[in-house]
mmCIF file of C-alpha atoms and ligand atoms in Angstrom:
data_model
loop_
_atom_site.group_PDB
_atom_site.id
_atom_site.type_symbol
_atom_site.label_atom_id
_atom_site.label_comp_id
_atom_site.label_asym_id
_atom_site.label_seq_id
_atom_site.Cartn_x
_atom_site.Cartn_y
_atom_site.Cartn_z
ATOM 1 C CA MET A 1 8.313 3.292 18.213
ATOM 2 C CA GLU A 2 9.266 6.375 16.206
ATOM 3 C CA THR A 3 6.498 7.688 13.946
ATOM 4 C CA LYS A 4 7.399 7.495 10.259
ATOM 5 C CA VAL A 5 5.858 9.665 7.575
ATOM 6 C CA GLY A 6 5.677 8.220 4.069
ATOM 7 C CA TYR A 7 4.572 9.592 0.695
ATOM 8 C CA PHE A 8 2.233 7.455 -1.427
ATOM 9 C CA ALA A 9 3.196 8.112 -5.033
ATOM 10 C CA SER A 10 -0.234 7.336 -6.605
ATOM 11 C CA LEU A 11 0.710 5.723 -9.921
ATOM 12 C CA GLU A 12 -2.987 5.447 -10.795
ATOM 13 C CA GLN A 13 -3.487 9.175 -10.524
ATOM 14 C CA TYR A 14 -0.283 10.711 -11.855
ATOM 15 C CA LYS A 15 1.893 9.996 -14.883
ATOM 16 C CA PRO A 16 4.915 7.930 -13.819
ATOM 17 C CA ARG A 17 7.356 10.759 -14.482
ATOM 18 C CA ASP A 18 5.222 13.201 -12.482
ATOM 19 C CA ALA A 19 5.079 10.676 -9.606
ATOM 20 C CA LEU A 20 8.879 10.494 -9.853
ATOM 21 C CA GLU A 21 9.221 14.285 -9.584
ATOM 22 C CA GLN A 22 6.905 14.202 -6.555
ATOM 23 C CA THR A 23 9.056 11.463 -4.998
ATOM 24 C CA ILE A 24 12.263 13.486 -5.369
ATOM 25 C CA ARG A 25 10.516 16.495 -3.864
ATOM 26 C CA ALA A 26 9.099 14.382 -1.007
ATOM 27 C CA GLU A 27 12.564 13.033 -0.158
ATOM 28 C CA ASN A 28 13.939 16.582 -0.047
ATOM 29 C CA VAL A 29 11.100 17.690 2.232
ATOM 30 C CA GLY A 30 11.979 14.900 4.700
ATOM 31 C CA PHE A 31 9.516 12.044 4.104
ATOM 32 C CA ASP A 32 10.869 8.732 5.491
ATOM 33 C CA SER A 33 9.420 6.476 2.819
ATOM 34 C CA VAL A 34 7.719 6.364 -0.577
ATOM 35 C CA TRP A 35 4.999 3.856 -1.494
ATOM 36 C CA ALA A 36 3.703 2.889 -4.930
ATOM 37 C CA ASP A 37 0.304 1.405 -5.665
ATOM 38 C CA ASP A 38 0.620 -1.848 -7.647
ATOM 39 C CA HIS A 39 -2.336 -1.821 -10.030
ATOM 40 C CA PHE A 40 -3.411 -2.972 -13.476
ATOM 41 C CA HIS A 41 -6.680 -1.021 -13.675
ATOM 42 C CA PRO A 42 -7.005 2.202 -11.673
ATOM 43 C CA TRP A 43 -9.588 3.320 -9.088
ATOM 44 C CA TYR A 44 -10.959 5.965 -11.510
ATOM 45 C CA HIS A 45 -11.235 6.172 -15.278
ATOM 46 C CA THR A 46 -11.151 9.838 -16.304
ATOM 47 C CA ASN A 47 -7.573 11.140 -16.663
ATOM 48 C CA ALA A 48 -6.276 8.035 -14.880
ATOM 49 C CA GLN A 49 -2.913 6.306 -15.265
ATOM 50 C CA SER A 50 -1.719 2.878 -14.149
ATOM 51 C CA ALA A 51 2.035 2.492 -14.495
ATOM 52 C CA GLN A 52 3.700 -0.807 -13.575
ATOM 53 C CA ALA A 53 4.918 -0.348 -10.009
ATOM 54 C CA TRP A 54 8.125 -2.411 -10.092
ATOM 55 C CA ALA A 55 9.460 -0.731 -13.243
ATOM 56 C CA TRP A 56 8.720 2.630 -11.649
ATOM 57 C CA MET A 57 10.413 1.638 -8.377
ATOM 58 C CA GLY A 58 13.703 0.959 -10.186
ATOM 59 C CA ALA A 59 13.667 4.486 -11.613
ATOM 60 C CA ALA A 60 12.568 6.016 -8.288
ATOM 61 C CA LEU A 61 15.327 4.266 -6.329
ATOM 62 C CA GLU A 62 17.950 5.462 -8.793
ATOM 63 C CA ALA A 63 16.615 9.032 -8.772
ATOM 64 C CA THR A 64 16.619 9.345 -4.968
ATOM 65 C CA LYS A 65 19.392 9.036 -2.386
ATOM 66 C CA LYS A 66 18.191 7.410 0.793
ATOM 67 C CA VAL A 67 14.425 7.181 1.031
ATOM 68 C CA PHE A 68 12.891 3.714 1.670
ATOM 69 C CA ILE A 69 10.627 2.627 -1.231
ATOM 70 C CA SER A 70 8.005 -0.143 -1.240
ATOM 71 C CA THR A 71 4.919 -1.156 -3.122
ATOM 72 C CA CYS A 72 1.618 -0.582 -1.354
ATOM 73 C CA ILE A 73 0.543 -3.195 -2.137
ATOM 74 C CA THR A 74 1.483 -6.114 -4.413
ATOM 75 C CA CYS A 75 -0.883 -9.066 -4.716
ATOM 76 C CA PRO A 76 1.562 -11.961 -5.225
ATOM 77 C CA VAL A 77 -0.944 -14.688 -6.075
ATOM 78 C CA MET A 78 -2.762 -14.239 -9.388
ATOM 79 C CA ARG A 79 -1.439 -11.997 -12.168
ATOM 80 C CA TYR A 80 2.019 -12.355 -10.652
ATOM 81 C CA ASN A 81 3.813 -15.577 -9.748
ATOM 82 C CA PRO A 82 5.250 -15.286 -6.197
ATOM 83 C CA ALA A 83 8.671 -16.576 -7.305
ATOM 84 C CA ILE A 84 8.958 -13.704 -9.797
ATOM 85 C CA VAL A 85 7.760 -11.242 -7.159
ATOM 86 C CA ALA A 86 10.490 -12.590 -4.826
ATOM 87 C CA GLN A 87 13.122 -12.304 -7.565
ATOM 88 C CA THR A 88 12.151 -8.720 -8.417
ATOM 89 C CA PHE A 89 12.309 -7.431 -4.856
ATOM 90 C CA ALA A 90 15.505 -9.376 -4.076
ATOM 91 C CA THR A 91 17.127 -7.738 -7.119
ATOM 92 C CA LEU A 92 16.011 -4.260 -6.083
ATOM 93 C CA ARG A 93 17.181 -4.752 -2.481
ATOM 94 C CA GLN A 94 20.589 -6.057 -3.579
ATOM 95 C CA MET A 95 20.993 -2.946 -5.746
ATOM 96 C CA TYR A 96 19.647 -0.528 -3.100
ATOM 97 C CA PRO A 97 20.545 -2.052 0.313
ATOM 98 C CA GLY A 98 18.234 -1.144 3.163
ATOM 99 C CA ARG A 99 15.960 0.931 0.938
ATOM 100 C CA VAL A 100 13.519 -1.597 -0.545
ATOM 101 C CA GLY A 101 10.412 -3.184 0.944
ATOM 102 C CA ILE A 102 7.318 -4.963 -0.247
ATOM 103 C CA ALA A 103 3.746 -4.877 1.002
ATOM 104 C CA VAL A 104 1.496 -7.771 0.048
ATOM 105 C CA GLY A 105 -2.225 -8.443 0.220
ATOM 106 C CA ALA A 106 -5.025 -10.593 -1.113
ATOM 107 C CA GLY A 107 -5.732 -8.454 -4.169
ATOM 108 C CA GLU A 108 -8.468 -6.515 -5.903
ATOM 109 C CA ALA A 109 -10.698 -7.558 -8.785
ATOM 110 C CA MET A 110 -9.663 -4.581 -10.925
ATOM 111 C CA ASN A 111 -6.079 -5.840 -11.075
ATOM 112 C CA GLU A 112 -6.531 -9.587 -11.309
ATOM 113 C CA VAL A 113 -9.726 -10.192 -13.284
ATOM 114 C CA PRO A 114 -8.781 -8.233 -16.457
ATOM 115 C CA VAL A 115 -5.708 -10.381 -17.009
ATOM 116 C CA THR A 116 -6.638 -13.745 -15.441
ATOM 117 C CA GLY A 117 -10.449 -13.916 -15.643
ATOM 118 C CA GLU A 118 -10.389 -15.450 -12.140
ATOM 119 C CA TRP A 119 -11.735 -14.059 -8.879
ATOM 120 C CA PRO A 120 -11.566 -16.499 -5.934
ATOM 121 C CA SER A 121 -13.277 -15.689 -2.599
ATOM 122 C CA VAL A 122 -11.577 -13.526 0.045
ATOM 123 C CA PRO A 123 -10.687 -16.535 2.296
ATOM 124 C CA GLU A 124 -9.162 -18.376 -0.658
ATOM 125 C CA ARG A 125 -7.090 -15.360 -1.729
ATOM 126 C CA GLN A 126 -5.925 -14.897 1.862
ATOM 127 C CA ASP A 127 -4.880 -18.565 1.918
ATOM 128 C CA MET A 128 -3.047 -18.104 -1.399
ATOM 129 C CA THR A 129 -1.285 -15.018 -0.039
ATOM 130 C CA VAL A 130 0.002 -16.930 2.980
ATOM 131 C CA GLU A 131 1.316 -19.712 0.729
ATOM 132 C CA ALA A 132 2.883 -17.132 -1.626
ATOM 133 C CA ILE A 133 4.770 -15.541 1.288
ATOM 134 C CA GLY A 134 6.151 -18.978 2.155
ATOM 135 C CA VAL A 135 7.355 -19.383 -1.434
ATOM 136 C CA MET A 136 8.985 -15.948 -1.403
ATOM 137 C CA ARG A 137 10.708 -16.482 1.942
ATOM 138 C CA GLN A 138 12.021 -19.909 0.937
ATOM 139 C CA LEU A 139 13.570 -18.406 -2.184
ATOM 140 C CA TRP A 140 15.023 -15.427 -0.308
ATOM 141 C CA GLY A 141 16.431 -17.551 2.524
ATOM 142 C CA SER A 142 17.595 -20.800 0.965
ATOM 143 C CA GLN A 143 21.210 -21.492 0.054
ATOM 144 C CA GLU A 144 20.008 -24.576 -1.868
ATOM 145 C CA PRO A 145 17.559 -25.017 -4.758
ATOM 146 C CA VAL A 146 13.994 -25.236 -3.442
ATOM 147 C CA THR A 147 11.423 -27.884 -4.379
ATOM 148 C CA PHE A 148 7.933 -27.234 -3.059
ATOM 149 C CA LYS A 149 4.466 -28.503 -3.967
ATOM 150 C CA GLY A 150 1.788 -26.398 -2.312
ATOM 151 C CA LYS A 151 -1.956 -26.102 -2.816
ATOM 152 C CA TYR A 152 -1.489 -23.210 -5.249
ATOM 153 C CA PHE A 153 2.188 -22.876 -6.153
ATOM 154 C CA THR A 154 5.040 -25.165 -7.168
ATOM 155 C CA LEU A 155 8.805 -24.751 -7.116
ATOM 156 C CA ASP A 156 11.012 -27.323 -8.841
ATOM 157 C CA LYS A 157 14.682 -26.969 -7.825
ATOM 158 C CA ALA A 158 14.246 -23.190 -7.961
ATOM 159 C CA PHE A 159 17.302 -21.223 -6.856
ATOM 160 C CA MET A 160 17.525 -17.478 -6.446
ATOM 161 C CA TYR A 161 20.981 -16.413 -7.581
ATOM 162 C CA THR A 162 20.671 -12.660 -6.967
ATOM 163 C CA LYS A 163 19.981 -12.088 -3.279
ATOM 164 C CA PRO A 164 20.246 -9.069 -0.991
ATOM 165 C CA GLU A 165 22.363 -9.208 2.177
ATOM 166 C CA ASP A 166 19.268 -9.134 4.345
ATOM 167 C CA GLU A 167 15.654 -10.136 3.727
ATOM 168 C CA VAL A 168 13.188 -7.756 2.125
ATOM 169 C CA PRO A 169 10.934 -6.335 4.880
ATOM 170 C CA LEU A 170 7.412 -7.541 4.223
ATOM 171 C CA TYR A 171 4.331 -5.524 5.157
ATOM 172 C CA PHE A 172 1.147 -7.620 5.111
ATOM 173 C CA SER A 173 -2.143 -5.885 4.391
ATOM 174 C CA GLY A 174 -5.007 -6.647 6.744
ATOM 175 C CA MET A 175 -8.186 -4.655 6.295
ATOM 176 C CA GLY A 176 -10.575 -7.049 8.075
ATOM 177 C CA PRO A 177 -10.007 -8.779 11.435
ATOM 178 C CA LYS A 178 -8.829 -12.039 9.869
ATOM 179 C CA GLY A 179 -6.548 -10.214 7.451
ATOM 180 C CA ALA A 180 -5.029 -8.309 10.405
ATOM 181 C CA ARG A 181 -4.408 -11.571 12.304
ATOM 182 C CA LEU A 182 -2.691 -13.041 9.258
ATOM 183 C CA ALA A 183 -0.603 -9.868 9.001
ATOM 184 C CA GLY A 184 0.641 -10.372 12.563
ATOM 185 C CA LYS A 185 1.343 -14.041 11.995
ATOM 186 C CA TYR A 186 3.015 -13.928 8.571
ATOM 187 C CA GLY A 187 4.136 -10.327 8.018
ATOM 188 C CA ASP A 188 7.073 -8.373 9.393
ATOM 189 C CA HIS A 189 4.779 -5.345 9.759
ATOM 190 C CA LEU A 190 1.108 -4.435 9.377
ATOM 191 C CA MET A 191 -0.189 -2.487 6.395
ATOM 192 C CA THR A 192 -3.787 -1.348 6.527
ATOM 193 C CA VAL A 193 -6.030 1.385 5.180
ATOM 194 C CA ALA A 194 -7.687 4.268 6.951
ATOM 195 C CA ALA A 195 -10.701 3.271 8.997
ATOM 196 C CA ASP A 196 -12.552 4.714 11.953
ATOM 197 C CA PRO A 197 -9.769 5.188 14.559
ATOM 198 C CA SER A 198 -11.816 3.194 17.086
ATOM 199 C CA VAL A 199 -11.909 0.241 14.644
ATOM 200 C CA LEU A 200 -8.145 0.482 14.170
ATOM 201 C CA LYS A 201 -7.572 0.680 17.921
ATOM 202 C CA ASN A 202 -10.080 -1.968 19.033
ATOM 203 C CA VAL A 203 -10.228 -4.433 16.128
ATOM 204 C CA THR A 204 -7.450 -4.166 13.542
ATOM 205 C CA ILE A 205 -4.438 -3.622 15.802
ATOM 206 C CA PRO A 206 -5.493 -6.101 18.541
ATOM 207 C CA ASN A 207 -5.973 -8.783 15.865
ATOM 208 C CA PHE A 208 -2.568 -7.942 14.418
ATOM 209 C CA VAL A 209 -0.959 -8.110 17.860
ATOM 210 C CA LYS A 210 -2.646 -11.453 18.567
ATOM 211 C CA GLY A 211 -1.474 -12.916 15.254
ATOM 212 C CA ALA A 212 2.093 -11.788 15.979
ATOM 213 C CA ALA A 213 2.048 -13.106 19.543
ATOM 214 C CA ASP A 214 0.593 -16.459 18.347
ATOM 215 C CA ALA A 215 3.585 -16.735 16.016
ATOM 216 C CA GLY A 216 6.010 -16.012 18.879
ATOM 217 C CA LYS A 217 6.980 -12.534 17.607
ATOM 218 C CA ASP A 218 7.289 -9.311 19.591
ATOM 219 C CA PRO A 219 4.500 -7.077 18.219
ATOM 220 C CA ALA A 220 6.058 -4.002 19.820
ATOM 221 C CA LYS A 221 8.866 -4.242 17.264
ATOM 222 C CA MET A 222 6.468 -4.403 14.300
ATOM 223 C CA GLU A 223 5.254 -1.282 12.505
ATOM 224 C CA ARG A 224 1.559 -0.518 12.036
ATOM 225 C CA ALA A 225 1.459 1.230 8.677
ATOM 226 C CA MET A 226 -1.644 2.795 7.170
ATOM 227 C CA LEU A 227 -2.511 4.197 3.762
ATOM 228 C CA ILE A 228 -4.690 7.296 3.804
ATOM 229 C CA TRP A 229 -5.313 10.000 1.242
ATOM 230 C CA TYR A 230 -5.163 13.695 2.071
ATOM 231 C CA SER A 231 -5.956 16.959 0.398
ATOM 232 C CA VAL A 232 -4.926 20.385 1.547
ATOM 233 C CA ASP A 233 -6.157 23.687 0.142
ATOM 234 C CA PRO A 234 -7.131 27.059 1.656
ATOM 235 C CA ASP A 235 -10.630 26.440 0.187
ATOM 236 C CA TYR A 236 -12.007 23.525 2.256
ATOM 237 C CA ASP A 237 -14.634 22.378 -0.283
ATOM 238 C CA LYS A 238 -12.058 22.438 -3.069
ATOM 239 C CA ALA A 239 -9.794 20.317 -0.850
ATOM 240 C CA ILE A 240 -12.544 17.706 -0.368
ATOM 241 C CA GLU A 241 -13.366 17.549 -4.070
ATOM 242 C CA GLY A 242 -9.651 17.014 -4.773
ATOM 243 C CA LEU A 243 -10.096 13.545 -3.286
ATOM 244 C CA ARG A 244 -12.790 12.434 -5.752
ATOM 245 C CA PHE A 245 -10.332 10.196 -7.646
ATOM 246 C CA TRP A 246 -10.118 7.858 -4.628
ATOM 247 C CA ALA A 247 -13.762 7.882 -3.513
ATOM 248 C CA GLY A 248 -14.374 4.420 -5.021
ATOM 249 C CA CYS A 249 -12.173 2.990 -2.244
ATOM 250 C CA LEU A 250 -14.911 4.016 0.198
ATOM 251 C CA VAL A 251 -17.475 1.701 -1.431
ATOM 252 C CA PRO A 252 -17.252 -1.679 0.383
ATOM 253 C CA ALA A 253 -18.770 -3.528 -2.583
ATOM 254 C CA MET A 254 -15.592 -2.802 -4.565
ATOM 255 C CA PHE A 255 -13.728 -5.280 -2.344
ATOM 256 C CA LYS A 256 -16.430 -7.938 -2.137
ATOM 257 C CA TYR A 257 -17.738 -8.107 -5.700
ATOM 258 C CA LYS A 258 -16.060 -8.689 -9.033
ATOM 259 C CA VAL A 259 -15.976 -5.042 -10.147
ATOM 260 C CA TYR A 260 -12.986 -4.549 -12.429
ATOM 261 C CA ASP A 261 -13.971 -1.975 -15.042
ATOM 262 C CA SER A 262 -12.589 1.417 -13.951
ATOM 263 C CA LYS A 263 -15.498 3.200 -15.675
ATOM 264 C CA GLU A 264 -17.874 1.301 -13.381
ATOM 265 C CA VAL A 265 -15.718 2.082 -10.320
ATOM 266 C CA GLU A 266 -15.858 5.760 -11.318
ATOM 267 C CA LEU A 267 -19.673 5.695 -11.438
ATOM 268 C CA HIS A 268 -19.682 4.488 -7.811
ATOM 269 C CA ALA A 269 -16.973 6.967 -6.817
ATOM 270 C CA ASN A 270 -19.005 9.881 -8.175
ATOM 271 C CA LEU A 271 -21.914 8.997 -5.859
ATOM 272 C CA VAL A 272 -19.847 9.279 -2.669
ATOM 273 C CA GLY A 273 -20.804 12.387 -0.685
ATOM 274 C CA HIS A 274 -18.523 15.008 0.878
ATOM 275 C CA ASP A 275 -19.374 13.893 4.424
ATOM 276 C CA THR A 276 -18.160 10.347 3.734
ATOM 277 C CA MET A 277 -15.001 11.684 2.110
ATOM 278 C CA LYS A 278 -14.333 14.019 5.063
ATOM 279 C CA GLU A 279 -14.686 11.146 7.530
ATOM 280 C CA ASN A 280 -12.416 8.727 5.692
ATOM 281 C CA PHE A 281 -9.746 10.957 4.184
ATOM 282 C CA MET A 282 -7.658 13.773 5.664
ATOM 283 C CA VAL A 283 -8.960 17.157 4.553
ATOM 284 C CA ALA A 284 -7.269 20.333 5.738
ATOM 285 C CA THR A 285 -6.826 23.998 4.880
ATOM 286 C CA ASP A 286 -3.366 24.267 6.456
ATOM 287 C CA ALA A 287 -0.516 22.416 8.198
ATOM 288 C CA GLU A 288 -2.210 22.595 11.579
ATOM 289 C CA GLY A 289 -5.254 20.769 10.204
ATOM 290 C CA LEU A 290 -3.066 17.990 8.780
ATOM 291 C CA ILE A 291 -1.154 17.645 12.046
ATOM 292 C CA LYS A 292 -4.455 17.203 13.934
ATOM 293 C CA GLU A 293 -5.584 14.528 11.501
ATOM 294 C CA ILE A 294 -2.325 12.584 11.792
ATOM 295 C CA GLU A 295 -2.434 12.792 15.595
ATOM 296 C CA ARG A 296 -5.927 11.186 15.586
ATOM 297 C CA PHE A 297 -4.521 8.084 13.906
ATOM 298 C CA LYS A 298 -1.336 8.091 15.974
ATOM 299 C CA ALA A 299 -3.550 7.915 19.063
ATOM 300 C CA ALA A 300 -5.222 4.838 17.522
ATOM 301 C CA GLY A 301 -1.837 3.088 17.277
ATOM 302 C CA ILE A 302 -0.608 3.841 13.736
ATOM 303 C CA THR A 303 3.194 4.218 13.600
ATOM 304 C CA HIS A 304 3.883 4.628 9.864
ATOM 305 C CA PHE A 305 1.761 6.854 7.616
ATOM 306 C CA CYS A 306 1.550 6.313 3.839
ATOM 307 C CA LEU A 307 0.021 9.580 2.719
ATOM 308 C CA GLY A 308 -1.607 9.802 -0.698
ATOM 309 C CA ASN A 309 -1.509 13.394 -1.935
ATOM 310 C CA SER A 310 -4.700 14.309 -3.789
ATOM 311 C CA SER A 311 -4.431 18.039 -3.168
ATOM 312 C CA PRO A 312 -5.518 20.453 -5.939
ATOM 313 C CA ASP A 313 -1.982 21.907 -5.859
ATOM 314 C CA VAL A 314 0.201 18.808 -5.629
ATOM 315 C CA ASN A 315 3.489 20.589 -4.855
ATOM 316 C CA ARG A 316 1.874 22.596 -2.065
ATOM 317 C CA GLY A 317 0.578 19.240 -0.737
ATOM 318 C CA ILE A 318 4.205 18.061 -0.487
ATOM 319 C CA ASP A 319 5.921 21.241 0.700
ATOM 320 C CA ILE A 320 3.529 21.734 3.614
ATOM 321 C CA PHE A 321 5.122 18.660 5.198
ATOM 322 C CA LYS A 322 8.234 20.722 6.025
ATOM 323 C CA GLU A 323 6.041 21.988 8.851
ATOM 324 C CA VAL A 324 4.004 18.805 9.443
ATOM 325 C CA ILE A 325 6.784 16.190 9.711
ATOM 326 C CA PRO A 326 8.714 17.709 12.660
ATOM 327 C CA ALA A 327 5.416 18.256 14.499
ATOM 328 C CA VAL A 328 4.199 14.651 14.258
ATOM 329 C CA LYS A 329 7.537 12.918 14.937
ATOM 330 C CA ASP A 330 7.822 11.731 18.542
HETATM 331 C C1 LIG B 1 -11.467 -7.718 1.984
HETATM 332 C C2 LIG B 1 -10.762 -7.797 3.349
HETATM 333 O O1 LIG B 1 -9.704 -8.736 3.234
HETATM 334 P P1 LIG B 1 -8.247 -8.455 3.870
HETATM 335 O O2 LIG B 1 -7.410 -9.652 3.576
HETATM 336 O O3 LIG B 1 -8.341 -8.038 5.283
HETATM 337 O O4 LIG B 1 -7.736 -7.220 3.032
HETATM 338 C C3 LIG B 1 -7.620 -7.336 1.639
HETATM 339 C C4 LIG B 1 -6.695 -6.293 1.094
HETATM 340 O O5 LIG B 1 -5.458 -6.392 1.761
HETATM 341 C C5 LIG B 1 -6.482 -6.491 -0.389
HETATM 342 O O6 LIG B 1 -7.684 -6.319 -1.065
HETATM 343 C C6 LIG B 1 -5.394 -5.568 -0.940
HETATM 344 O O7 LIG B 1 -4.955 -6.173 -2.127
HETATM 345 C C7 LIG B 1 -5.913 -4.148 -1.204
HETATM 346 N N1 LIG B 1 -4.877 -3.155 -1.502
HETATM 347 C C8 LIG B 1 -4.356 -2.325 -0.472
HETATM 348 C C9 LIG B 1 -4.530 -2.648 0.880
HETATM 349 C C10 LIG B 1 -3.917 -1.871 1.850
HETATM 350 O O8 LIG B 1 -4.072 -2.207 3.152
HETATM 351 C C11 LIG B 1 -3.155 -0.753 1.512
HETATM 352 C C12 LIG B 1 -2.987 -0.424 0.173
HETATM 353 C C13 LIG B 1 -3.570 -1.195 -0.822
HETATM 354 C C14 LIG B 1 -3.400 -0.825 -2.225
HETATM 355 C C15 LIG B 1 -3.481 -1.987 -3.144
HETATM 356 C C16 LIG B 1 -4.294 -3.091 -2.767
HETATM 357 N N2 LIG B 1 -4.436 -4.128 -3.642
HETATM 358 C C17 LIG B 1 -3.797 -4.156 -4.828
HETATM 359 O O9 LIG B 1 -3.928 -5.128 -5.587
HETATM 360 N N3 LIG B 1 -2.979 -3.107 -5.195
HETATM 361 C C18 LIG B 1 -2.801 -2.035 -4.384
HETATM 362 O O10 LIG B 1 -2.050 -1.116 -4.759
HETATM 363 C C19 LIG B 1 -11.753 -8.217 4.407
HETATM 364 O O11 LIG B 1 -12.716 -7.521 4.648
HETATM 365 N N4 LIG B 1 -11.522 -9.348 5.031
HETATM 366 C C20 LIG B 1 -12.300 -9.878 6.133
HETATM 367 C C21 LIG B 1 -13.083 -11.091 5.707
HETATM 368 C C22 LIG B 1 -14.010 -10.776 4.593
HETATM 369 C C23 LIG B 1 -14.658 -12.038 4.050
HETATM 370 O O12 LIG B 1 -14.104 -13.105 4.100
HETATM 371 N N5 LIG B 1 -15.846 -11.919 3.566
HETATM 372 C C24 LIG B 1 -16.535 -13.044 3.012
HETATM 373 C C25 LIG B 1 -17.998 -12.974 3.311
HETATM 374 C C26 LIG B 1 -18.282 -12.683 4.747
HETATM 375 C C27 LIG B 1 -19.772 -12.396 4.936
HETATM 376 O O13 LIG B 1 -20.388 -11.708 4.089
HETATM 377 O O14 LIG B 1 -20.299 -12.854 5.947
HETATM 378 C C28 LIG B 1 -16.421 -12.989 1.502
HETATM 379 O O15 LIG B 1 -16.316 -11.868 0.938
HETATM 380 O O16 LIG B 1 -16.445 -14.049 0.880
HETATM 381 C C29 LIG B 1 -11.334 -10.339 7.231
HETATM 382 O O17 LIG B 1 -11.767 -10.470 8.371
HETATM 383 O O18 LIG B 1 -10.150 -10.576 6.884
HETATM 384 C C1 LIG B 2 -9.961 1.126 1.213
HETATM 385 C C2 LIG B 2 -8.810 1.447 0.280
HETATM 386 C C3 LIG B 2 -7.992 0.279 -0.095
HETATM 387 C C4 LIG B 2 -6.846 0.669 -0.961
HETATM 388 C C5 LIG B 2 -7.093 0.279 -2.327
HETATM 389 C C6 LIG B 2 -6.070 0.622 -3.318
HETATM 390 O O1 LIG B 2 -5.876 -0.183 -4.185
HETATM 391 C C7 LIG B 2 -5.389 1.926 -3.349
HETATM 392 C C8 LIG B 2 -4.280 2.055 -4.234
#
């Protein structure tokens, strides 16, 4: 499968219009795709943003010519109703054929708790996500009104009038082994986040492949996409520190416990050391360093990279891909 290189537009880190300028620049440099984080609260407090991803996507699709644009990722089960998620992405894909995708996952406390007060366990949210996908697919695919009474969601003669010509490609986020199996079974493609390449190769991807095979799909035709942040700067230490905004993502407790105040996330993020950041993010002083980092994850089985640019000089962090993209394409 051809390697794809995507740009993660970081709506939590940059003002929406700045993320839009970056997106236009990334398309011109040759990125295959653009991905938008779908958040309510951000992963850092100081100087943070948190624009609504779907509103931003409409503007980004109109401002670009051909690049594929998706969320990364939308949790379709708590603050959003899955029928409205389905309607939104069907509308976008009808307007921009072939260019719109969605990635879904079981959610994060910082996005759901502030506006619902609820925080079910991981297994329950995974179960809700699977049911939500069923709701979305029924609405996308049905030529008749749909009535459905599930454990979590209900449709009563619901009909989607505005549909695209083909279904919206759905990336399913699996970070743990069970999540990866569900991704294979219910998603069109895998979305995951950077982890030790040996974990990706020996745990995440095999579980994804098993889930797909169990569902009678051909896993070889399914992408394995991964979100990872990078920072590039001639001064290596400055490059590492550029990634501080995202260091909270490296604290496992953020996914397990009900932490939803960005100021609290920031306190954790500020305790993460440079060694941990170096191991989990891509840090480089030049294009060659970035190419090496991407090749490490390609060897682990990743086929689509969603690259979050946290470089001190953001435009340099985009333009350097003129050299990187041709080198990492098969
Ligand atoms: C927590 C793991 O669950 P999993 O389903 O695998 O992954 C969850 C994530 O997909 C979501 O949190 C997702 O919403 C995060 N996310 C995101 C994910 C991604 O791959 C790329 C980009 C993004 C950006 C983004 C996200 N979310 C948003 O809302 N918005 C965004 O923009 C996991 O570890 N699962 C394990 C099982 C864990 C479990 O059940 N633990 C039990 C206790 C077990 C024990 O202690 O013994 C528990 O916690 O109750 C698995 O195997 O699946
Ligand atoms: C381990 C990182 C998971 C990604 C979390 C996120 O919400 C990024 C936008």
